[in-house]
Coordinates of C-alpha atoms and ligand atoms in Angstrom, one line a residue:
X121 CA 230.4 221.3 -55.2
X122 CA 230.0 217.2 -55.5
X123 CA 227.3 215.6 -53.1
X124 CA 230.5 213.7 -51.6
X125 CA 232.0 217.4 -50.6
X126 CA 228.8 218.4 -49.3
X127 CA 227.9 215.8 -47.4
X128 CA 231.7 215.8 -45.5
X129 CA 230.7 219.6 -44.9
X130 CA 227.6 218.9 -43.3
X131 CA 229.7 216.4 -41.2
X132 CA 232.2 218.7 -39.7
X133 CA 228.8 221.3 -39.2
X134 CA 227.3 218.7 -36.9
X135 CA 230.3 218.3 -34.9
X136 CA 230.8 221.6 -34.6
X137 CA 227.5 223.0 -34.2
X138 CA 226.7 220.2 -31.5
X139 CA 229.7 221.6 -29.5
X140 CA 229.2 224.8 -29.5
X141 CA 228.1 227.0 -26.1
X142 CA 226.8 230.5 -25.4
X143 CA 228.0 231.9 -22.2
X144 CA 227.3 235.6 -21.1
X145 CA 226.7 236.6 -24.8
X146 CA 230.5 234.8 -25.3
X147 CA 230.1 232.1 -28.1
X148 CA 232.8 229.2 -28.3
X149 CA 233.1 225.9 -29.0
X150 CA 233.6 223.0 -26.5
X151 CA 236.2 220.6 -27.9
X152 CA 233.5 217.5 -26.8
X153 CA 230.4 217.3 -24.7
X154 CA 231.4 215.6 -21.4
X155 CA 234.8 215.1 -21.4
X156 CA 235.8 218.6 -22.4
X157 CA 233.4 221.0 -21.0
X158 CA 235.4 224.5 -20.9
X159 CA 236.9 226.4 -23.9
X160 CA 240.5 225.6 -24.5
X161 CA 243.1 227.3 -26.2
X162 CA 244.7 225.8 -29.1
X163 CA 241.1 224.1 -29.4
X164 CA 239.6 226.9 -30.2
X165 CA 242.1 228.4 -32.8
X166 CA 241.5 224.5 -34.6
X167 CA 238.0 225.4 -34.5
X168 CA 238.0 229.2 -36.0
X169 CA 240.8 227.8 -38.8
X170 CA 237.5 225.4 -39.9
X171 CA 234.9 227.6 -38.8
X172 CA 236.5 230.1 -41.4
X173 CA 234.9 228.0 -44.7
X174 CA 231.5 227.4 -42.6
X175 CA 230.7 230.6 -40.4
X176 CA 233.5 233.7 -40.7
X177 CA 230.8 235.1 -37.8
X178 CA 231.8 232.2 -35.9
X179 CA 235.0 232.0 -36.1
X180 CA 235.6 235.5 -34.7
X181 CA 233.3 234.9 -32.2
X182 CA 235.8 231.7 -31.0
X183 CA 238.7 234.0 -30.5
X184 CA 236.9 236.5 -29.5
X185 CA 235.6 234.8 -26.9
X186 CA 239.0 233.4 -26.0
X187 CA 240.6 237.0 -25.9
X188 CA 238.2 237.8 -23.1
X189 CA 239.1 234.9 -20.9
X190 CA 242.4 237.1 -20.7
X191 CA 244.2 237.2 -17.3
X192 CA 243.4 240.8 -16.2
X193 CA 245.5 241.3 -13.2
X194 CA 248.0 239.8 -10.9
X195 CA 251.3 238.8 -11.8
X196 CA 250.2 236.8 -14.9
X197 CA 248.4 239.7 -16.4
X198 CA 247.9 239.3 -20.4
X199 CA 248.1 235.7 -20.0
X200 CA 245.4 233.6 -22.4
X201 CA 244.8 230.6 -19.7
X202 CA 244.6 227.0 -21.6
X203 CA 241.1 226.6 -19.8
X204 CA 238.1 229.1 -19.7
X205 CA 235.5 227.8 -17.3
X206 CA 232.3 229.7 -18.8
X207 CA 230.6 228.7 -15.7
X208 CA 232.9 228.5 -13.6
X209 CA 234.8 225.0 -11.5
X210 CA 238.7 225.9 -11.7
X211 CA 238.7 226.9 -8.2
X212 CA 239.8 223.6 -6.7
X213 CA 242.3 222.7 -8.8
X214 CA 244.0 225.8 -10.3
X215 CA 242.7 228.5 -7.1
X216 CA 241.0 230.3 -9.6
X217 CA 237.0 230.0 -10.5
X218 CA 237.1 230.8 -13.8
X219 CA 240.3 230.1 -15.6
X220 CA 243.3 227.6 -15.5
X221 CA 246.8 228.9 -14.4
X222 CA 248.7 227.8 -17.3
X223 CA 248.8 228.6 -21.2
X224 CA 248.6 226.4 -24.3
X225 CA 250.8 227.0 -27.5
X226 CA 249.6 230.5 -29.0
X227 CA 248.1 230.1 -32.4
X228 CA 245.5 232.9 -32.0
X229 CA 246.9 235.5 -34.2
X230 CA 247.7 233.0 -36.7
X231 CA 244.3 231.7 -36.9
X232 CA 243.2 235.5 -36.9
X233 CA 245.1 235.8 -39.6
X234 CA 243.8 232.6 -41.3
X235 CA 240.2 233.7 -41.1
X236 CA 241.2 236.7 -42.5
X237 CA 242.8 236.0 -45.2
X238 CA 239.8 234.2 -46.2
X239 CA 237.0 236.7 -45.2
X240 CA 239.0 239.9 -46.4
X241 CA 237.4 241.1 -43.1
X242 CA 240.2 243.6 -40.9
X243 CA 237.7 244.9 -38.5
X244 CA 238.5 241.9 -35.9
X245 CA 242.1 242.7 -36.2
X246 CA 241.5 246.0 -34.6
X247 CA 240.3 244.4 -31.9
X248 CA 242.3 241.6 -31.0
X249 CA 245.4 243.4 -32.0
X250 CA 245.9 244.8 -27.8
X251 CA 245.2 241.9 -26.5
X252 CA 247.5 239.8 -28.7
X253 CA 250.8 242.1 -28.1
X254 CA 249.3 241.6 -24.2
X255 CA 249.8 237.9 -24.8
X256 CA 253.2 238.0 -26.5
X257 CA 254.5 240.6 -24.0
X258 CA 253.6 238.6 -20.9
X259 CA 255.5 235.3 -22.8
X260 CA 258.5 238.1 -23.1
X261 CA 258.2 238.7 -19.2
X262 CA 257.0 235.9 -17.6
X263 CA 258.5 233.1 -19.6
X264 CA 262.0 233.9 -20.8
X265 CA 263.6 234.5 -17.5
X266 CA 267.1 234.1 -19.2
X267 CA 266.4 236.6 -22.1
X268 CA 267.4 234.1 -24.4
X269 CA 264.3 234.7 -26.5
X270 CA 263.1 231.3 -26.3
X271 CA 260.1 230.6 -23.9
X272 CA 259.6 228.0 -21.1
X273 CA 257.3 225.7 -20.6
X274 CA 256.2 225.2 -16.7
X275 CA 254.0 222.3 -17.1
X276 CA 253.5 219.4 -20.0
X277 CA 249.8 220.7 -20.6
X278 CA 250.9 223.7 -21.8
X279 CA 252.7 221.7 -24.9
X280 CA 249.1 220.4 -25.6
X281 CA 251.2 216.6 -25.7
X282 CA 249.5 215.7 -22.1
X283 CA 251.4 212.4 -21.5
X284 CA 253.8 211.9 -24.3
X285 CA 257.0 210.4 -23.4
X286 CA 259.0 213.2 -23.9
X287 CA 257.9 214.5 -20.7
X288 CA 259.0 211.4 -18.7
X289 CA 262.7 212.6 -18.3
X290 CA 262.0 216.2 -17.1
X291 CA 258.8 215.2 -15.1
X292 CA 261.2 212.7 -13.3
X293 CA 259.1 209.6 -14.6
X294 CA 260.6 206.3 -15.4
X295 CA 258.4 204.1 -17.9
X296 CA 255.6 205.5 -15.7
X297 CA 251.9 204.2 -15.9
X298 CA 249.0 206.1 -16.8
X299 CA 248.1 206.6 -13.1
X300 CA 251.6 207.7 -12.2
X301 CA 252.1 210.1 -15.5
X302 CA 248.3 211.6 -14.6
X303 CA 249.2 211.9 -10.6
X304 CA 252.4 213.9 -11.1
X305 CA 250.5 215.9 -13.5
X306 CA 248.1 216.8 -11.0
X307 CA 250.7 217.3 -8.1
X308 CA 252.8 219.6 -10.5
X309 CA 249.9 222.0 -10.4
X310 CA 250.2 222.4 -6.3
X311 CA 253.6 223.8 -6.8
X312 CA 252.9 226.0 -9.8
X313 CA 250.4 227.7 -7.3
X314 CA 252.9 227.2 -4.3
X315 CA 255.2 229.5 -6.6
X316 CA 252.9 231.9 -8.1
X317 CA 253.9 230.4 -11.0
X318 CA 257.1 232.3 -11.2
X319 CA 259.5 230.1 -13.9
X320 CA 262.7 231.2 -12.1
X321 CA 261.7 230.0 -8.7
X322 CA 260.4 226.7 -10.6
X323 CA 263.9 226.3 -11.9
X324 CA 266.1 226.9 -9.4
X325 CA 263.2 224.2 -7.3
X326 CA 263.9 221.6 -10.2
X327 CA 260.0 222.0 -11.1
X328 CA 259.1 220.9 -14.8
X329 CA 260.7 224.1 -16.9
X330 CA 261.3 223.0 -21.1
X331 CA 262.7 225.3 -23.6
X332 CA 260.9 222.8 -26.0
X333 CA 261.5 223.1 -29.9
X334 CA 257.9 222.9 -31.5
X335 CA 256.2 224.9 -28.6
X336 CA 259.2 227.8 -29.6
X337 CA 258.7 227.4 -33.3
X338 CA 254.8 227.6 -32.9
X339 CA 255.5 231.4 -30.8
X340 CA 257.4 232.4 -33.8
X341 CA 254.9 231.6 -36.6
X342 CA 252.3 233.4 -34.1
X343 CA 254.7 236.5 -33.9
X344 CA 255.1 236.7 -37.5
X345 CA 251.3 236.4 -38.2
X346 CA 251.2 239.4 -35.1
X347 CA 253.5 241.4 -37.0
X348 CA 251.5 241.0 -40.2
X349 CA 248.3 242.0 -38.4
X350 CA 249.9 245.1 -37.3
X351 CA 250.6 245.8 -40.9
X352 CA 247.0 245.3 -42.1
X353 CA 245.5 247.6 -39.1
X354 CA 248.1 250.1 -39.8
X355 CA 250.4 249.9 -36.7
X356 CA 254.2 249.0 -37.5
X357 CA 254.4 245.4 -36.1
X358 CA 258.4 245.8 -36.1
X359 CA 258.6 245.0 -32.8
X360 CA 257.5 241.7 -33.1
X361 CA 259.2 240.8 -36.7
X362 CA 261.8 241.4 -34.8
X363 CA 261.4 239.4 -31.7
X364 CA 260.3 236.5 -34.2
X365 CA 263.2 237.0 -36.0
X366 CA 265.4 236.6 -32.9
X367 CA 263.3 233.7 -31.7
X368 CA 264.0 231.7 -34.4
X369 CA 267.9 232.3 -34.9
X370 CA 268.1 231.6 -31.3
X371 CA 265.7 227.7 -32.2
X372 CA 268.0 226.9 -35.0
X373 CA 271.8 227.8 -33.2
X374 CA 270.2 225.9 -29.9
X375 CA 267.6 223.3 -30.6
X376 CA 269.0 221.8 -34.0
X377 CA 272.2 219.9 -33.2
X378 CA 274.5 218.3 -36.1
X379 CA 277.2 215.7 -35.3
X380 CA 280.2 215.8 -37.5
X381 CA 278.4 213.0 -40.1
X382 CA 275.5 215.7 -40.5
X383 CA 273.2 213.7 -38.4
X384 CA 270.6 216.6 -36.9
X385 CA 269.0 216.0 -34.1
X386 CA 266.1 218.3 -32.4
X387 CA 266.2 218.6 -28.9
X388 CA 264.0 220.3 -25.8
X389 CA 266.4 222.2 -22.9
X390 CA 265.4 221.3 -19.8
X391 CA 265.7 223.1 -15.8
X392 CA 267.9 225.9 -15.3
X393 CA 270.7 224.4 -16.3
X394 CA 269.6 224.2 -20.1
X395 CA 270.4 220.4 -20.4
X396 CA 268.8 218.9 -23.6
X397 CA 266.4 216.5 -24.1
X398 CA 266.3 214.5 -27.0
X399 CA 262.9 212.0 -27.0
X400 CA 262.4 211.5 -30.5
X401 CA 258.4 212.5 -31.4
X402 CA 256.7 214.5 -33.9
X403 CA 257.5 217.7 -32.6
X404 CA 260.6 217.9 -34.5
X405 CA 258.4 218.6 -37.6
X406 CA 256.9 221.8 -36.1
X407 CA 260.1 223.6 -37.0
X408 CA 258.7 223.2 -40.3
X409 CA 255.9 225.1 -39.2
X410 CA 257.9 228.2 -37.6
X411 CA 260.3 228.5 -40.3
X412 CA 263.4 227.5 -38.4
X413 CA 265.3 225.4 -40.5
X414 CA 267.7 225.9 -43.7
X415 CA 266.7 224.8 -46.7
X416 CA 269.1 221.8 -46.6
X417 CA 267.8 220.9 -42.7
X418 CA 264.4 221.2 -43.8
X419 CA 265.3 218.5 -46.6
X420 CA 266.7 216.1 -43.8
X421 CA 263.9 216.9 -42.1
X422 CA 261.3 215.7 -44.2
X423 CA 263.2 212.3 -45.3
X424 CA 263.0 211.8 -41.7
X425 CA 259.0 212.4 -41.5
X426 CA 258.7 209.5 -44.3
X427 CA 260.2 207.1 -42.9
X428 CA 258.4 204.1 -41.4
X429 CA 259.4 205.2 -38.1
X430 CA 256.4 208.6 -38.7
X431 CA 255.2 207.5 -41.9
X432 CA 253.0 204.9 -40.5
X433 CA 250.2 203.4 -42.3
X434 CA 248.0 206.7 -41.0
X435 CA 250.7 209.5 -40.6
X436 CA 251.7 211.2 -38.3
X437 CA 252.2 208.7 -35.2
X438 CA 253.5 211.3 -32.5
X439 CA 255.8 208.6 -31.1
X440 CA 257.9 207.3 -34.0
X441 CA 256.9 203.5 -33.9
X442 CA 260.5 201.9 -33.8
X443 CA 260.6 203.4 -30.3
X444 CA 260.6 201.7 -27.1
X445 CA 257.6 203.2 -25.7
X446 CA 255.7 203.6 -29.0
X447 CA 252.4 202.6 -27.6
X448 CA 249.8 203.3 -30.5
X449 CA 246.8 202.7 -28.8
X450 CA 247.4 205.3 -25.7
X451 CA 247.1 208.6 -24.9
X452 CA 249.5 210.7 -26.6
X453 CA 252.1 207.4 -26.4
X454 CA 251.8 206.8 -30.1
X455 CA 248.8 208.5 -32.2
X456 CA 247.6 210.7 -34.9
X457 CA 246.2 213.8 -34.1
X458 CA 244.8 216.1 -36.1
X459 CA 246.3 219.5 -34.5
X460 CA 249.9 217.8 -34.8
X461 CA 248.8 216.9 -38.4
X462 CA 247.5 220.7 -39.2
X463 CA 250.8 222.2 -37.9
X464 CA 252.8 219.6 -40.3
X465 CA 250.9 220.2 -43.4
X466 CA 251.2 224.0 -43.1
X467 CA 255.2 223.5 -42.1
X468 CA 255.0 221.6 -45.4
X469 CA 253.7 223.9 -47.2
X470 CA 255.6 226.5 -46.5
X471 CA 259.2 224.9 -47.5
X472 CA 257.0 224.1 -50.8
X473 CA 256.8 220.0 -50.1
X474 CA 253.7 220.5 -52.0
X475 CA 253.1 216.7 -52.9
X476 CA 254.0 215.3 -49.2
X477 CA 251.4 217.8 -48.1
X478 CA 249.0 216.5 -50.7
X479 CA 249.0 213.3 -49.8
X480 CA 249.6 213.9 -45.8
X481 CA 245.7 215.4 -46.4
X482 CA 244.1 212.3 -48.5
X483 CA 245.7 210.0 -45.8
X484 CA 244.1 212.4 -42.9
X485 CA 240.5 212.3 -44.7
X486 CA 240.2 209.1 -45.3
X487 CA 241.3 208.4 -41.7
X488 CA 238.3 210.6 -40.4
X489 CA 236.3 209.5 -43.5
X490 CA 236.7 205.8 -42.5
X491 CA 236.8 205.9 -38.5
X492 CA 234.6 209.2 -37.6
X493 CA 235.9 212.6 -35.4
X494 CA 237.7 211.1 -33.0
X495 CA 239.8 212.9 -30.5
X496 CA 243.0 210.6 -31.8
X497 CA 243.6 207.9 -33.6
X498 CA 245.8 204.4 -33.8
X499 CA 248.6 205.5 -36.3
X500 CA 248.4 201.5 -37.4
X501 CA 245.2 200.6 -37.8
X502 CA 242.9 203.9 -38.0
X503 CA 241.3 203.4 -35.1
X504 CA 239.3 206.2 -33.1
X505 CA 239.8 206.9 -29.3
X506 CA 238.5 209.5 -26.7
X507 CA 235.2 211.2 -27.8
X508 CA 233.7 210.5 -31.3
X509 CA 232.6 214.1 -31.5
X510 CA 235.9 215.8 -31.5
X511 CA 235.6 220.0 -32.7
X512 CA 239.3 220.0 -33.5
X513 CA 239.4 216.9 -35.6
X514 CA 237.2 219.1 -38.0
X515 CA 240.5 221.2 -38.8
X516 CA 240.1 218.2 -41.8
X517 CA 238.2 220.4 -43.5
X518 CA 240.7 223.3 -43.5
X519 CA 243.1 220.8 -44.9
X520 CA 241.1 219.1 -47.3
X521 CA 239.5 222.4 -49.0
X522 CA 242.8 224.0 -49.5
X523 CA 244.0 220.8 -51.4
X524 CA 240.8 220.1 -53.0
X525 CA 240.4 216.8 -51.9
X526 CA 237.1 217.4 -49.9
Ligands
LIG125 C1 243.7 217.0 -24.1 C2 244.8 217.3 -25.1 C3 245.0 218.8 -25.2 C4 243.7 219.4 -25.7 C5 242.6 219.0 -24.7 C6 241.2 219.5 -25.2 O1 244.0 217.5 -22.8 O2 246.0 216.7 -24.6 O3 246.0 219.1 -26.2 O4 243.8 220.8 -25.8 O5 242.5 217.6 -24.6 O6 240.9 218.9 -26.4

């Protein structure tokens, strides 16, 4: 190992380390100090993915202690909330001490499976194998009212994009500021809880309900990565190759639109009535990610990610920058970030766009390299914003060691 690769590993320790919490013998990571007290869902998975080179003890012990923030009764039972409050503080806003109400795209058995396949270790799997199928079945029950096999989102936190502009239109928002965007945000919650978060009375209320593309494609690679973990313990898993299967014929017939010139377009479906939603972003790129796309789509695809609309001088901007409200400096308007990055270069990956992946890393690292573990970053310039101390960012290190480029 060079001094350069050790001293980068140290780095992404310190973060990490400096985050990390102990809570009724649970052990997690916060993603900052201050900002982000509580555990968070796809946070965590971020974390165990780079904990898996560091601490393989650790790592389990981030999902584990995510598994037991499980919803254990009620209508939303088998739910994993997006917010664990280890010591408690969700009772005003979400009625409930100890958890949030809403979930956050499910990437746990795929980072199960990621630390895995790096440990060799299967005794986790036993255990997180229940409450995972728990997890997928309450998506099956509680957010597919249609039975179309594609999932709904009932509030924008649950895509992880907070304030992106794709969810101006079905939030009702006009070119909102960051006040307004926040506010509705907050006032959305009051009427998950007036409903019980039930997704059909939402609809048929007009309530924020997105069949969104990347949040779809994200269930299927964590379906997959289910069914293979079913395999390695022993169980069948054919239940959920199959749903995943279903899920992602169902994303490419619906979500991927072609005109008659071959232009394909990836859109979200929106309210009860299914009407799509087309605000270019990032999110298209997840499909690469989940497997949905042809060969030939997945081509078109990633011409599109290199063009100067994504490709920005620190890929990938989440907004593409020839938009109207490409804003690179604000929250989720127009920046890198490094879980959007992960899901990319894995998607890449996996249609074997080997070099683009390649050098999608060495830009990433020498974004963090240069301008420290930000929360996100200005897609033009490299600069950092929110907390300096960001867990997730350290999902670099995943990256960077599979490519050698540490
Ligand atoms: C912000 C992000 C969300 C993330 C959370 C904790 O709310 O939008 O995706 O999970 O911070 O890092």
């Amino acid at each position: 190992m060079s001094n350069h690769e050790h001293d980068f590993i140290q780095a992404c320790m310190t973060v990490l380390r400096g985050n990390q919490m102990t809570s009724n013998g649970f052990r997690y990571t916060r993603p900052a100090p201050h900002v982000y007290e509580q555990q968070w869902l796809w946070d965590s998975c971020f974390h165990a993915v780079a904990y898996r080179w560091l601490d393989p003890a650790m790592a389990w012990d981030e999902l584990r202690s995510l598994l037991a923030g499980q919803v254990k009764n009620g209508a939303d039972v088998g739910m994993i909330p997006h917010m664990v409050y280890w010591q408690g503080g969700g009772e005003a806003l979400w009625g409930h001490d100890k958890h949030s109400i809403i979930t956050q795209p499910p990437l746990i058995a795929i980072a199960a499976l990621a630390i895995y396949e790096k440990t060799g270790d299967s005794t986790p799997l036993y255990e997180f194998y229940a409450p995972l199928c728990a997890y997928h079945e309450w998506f099956m029950r509680r957010r597919d009212a249609d039975k179309d096999h594609l999932v709904s989102l009932i509030h924008p936190w649950e895509s992880g994009w907070d304030a992106s502009p794709r969810w101006d239109v079905p939030m009702g928002l006009q070119m909102p500021t960051d006040e307004q965007s926040k506010s509705a945000r907050h006032g959305l919650v009051a009427t998950l809880r007036d409903a019980d978060m039930d997704m059909q009375i939402l609809a048929d209320k007009g309530s924020f309900c997105v069949e969104t593309a990347d949040f779809n494609a994200i269930r299927v690679a964590d379906l997959e990565a289910l069914a293979q973990i079913a395999l390695i313990i022993g169980e069948s898993g054919r239940r959920w190759r199959d749903e995943a299967k279903l899920a992602c014929e169902v994303v490419r017939q619906r979500l991927i639109q072609t005109d008659n010139d071959g232009n394909m377009t990836i859109c979200d479906l929106s309210g009860s009535a299914e009407m799509p939603i087309i605000t270019p972003s990032a999110s298209q790129f997840v499909l690469l990610f989940g497997g949905c796309l042809s060969p030939e789509q997945a081509e078109k695809l990633v011409n599109r990610l290199q063009s100067s609309a994504f490709w920005t001088p620190y890929p990938v901007t989440t907004t593409p920058s020839d938009h109207p409200q490409f804003d690179p400096a604000h929250y989720w308007r127009g920046n890198v970030w490094l879980s959007v990055n992960w899901l990319i270069w894995r998607g890449l990956r996996r249609y074997g766009y080997h070099e683009i992946a390649h050098d999608l890393v060495a830009r990433t690292l020498t974004l963090v390299k240069n301008h420290g573990f930000h929360e996100y970053f200005n897609p033009m310039t490299g600069d950092g914003y929110g907390p300096s101390q960001q867990s997730w960012t350290t999902v670099i290190l995943d990256m960077a060691l599979t490519e050698n480029l540490a």
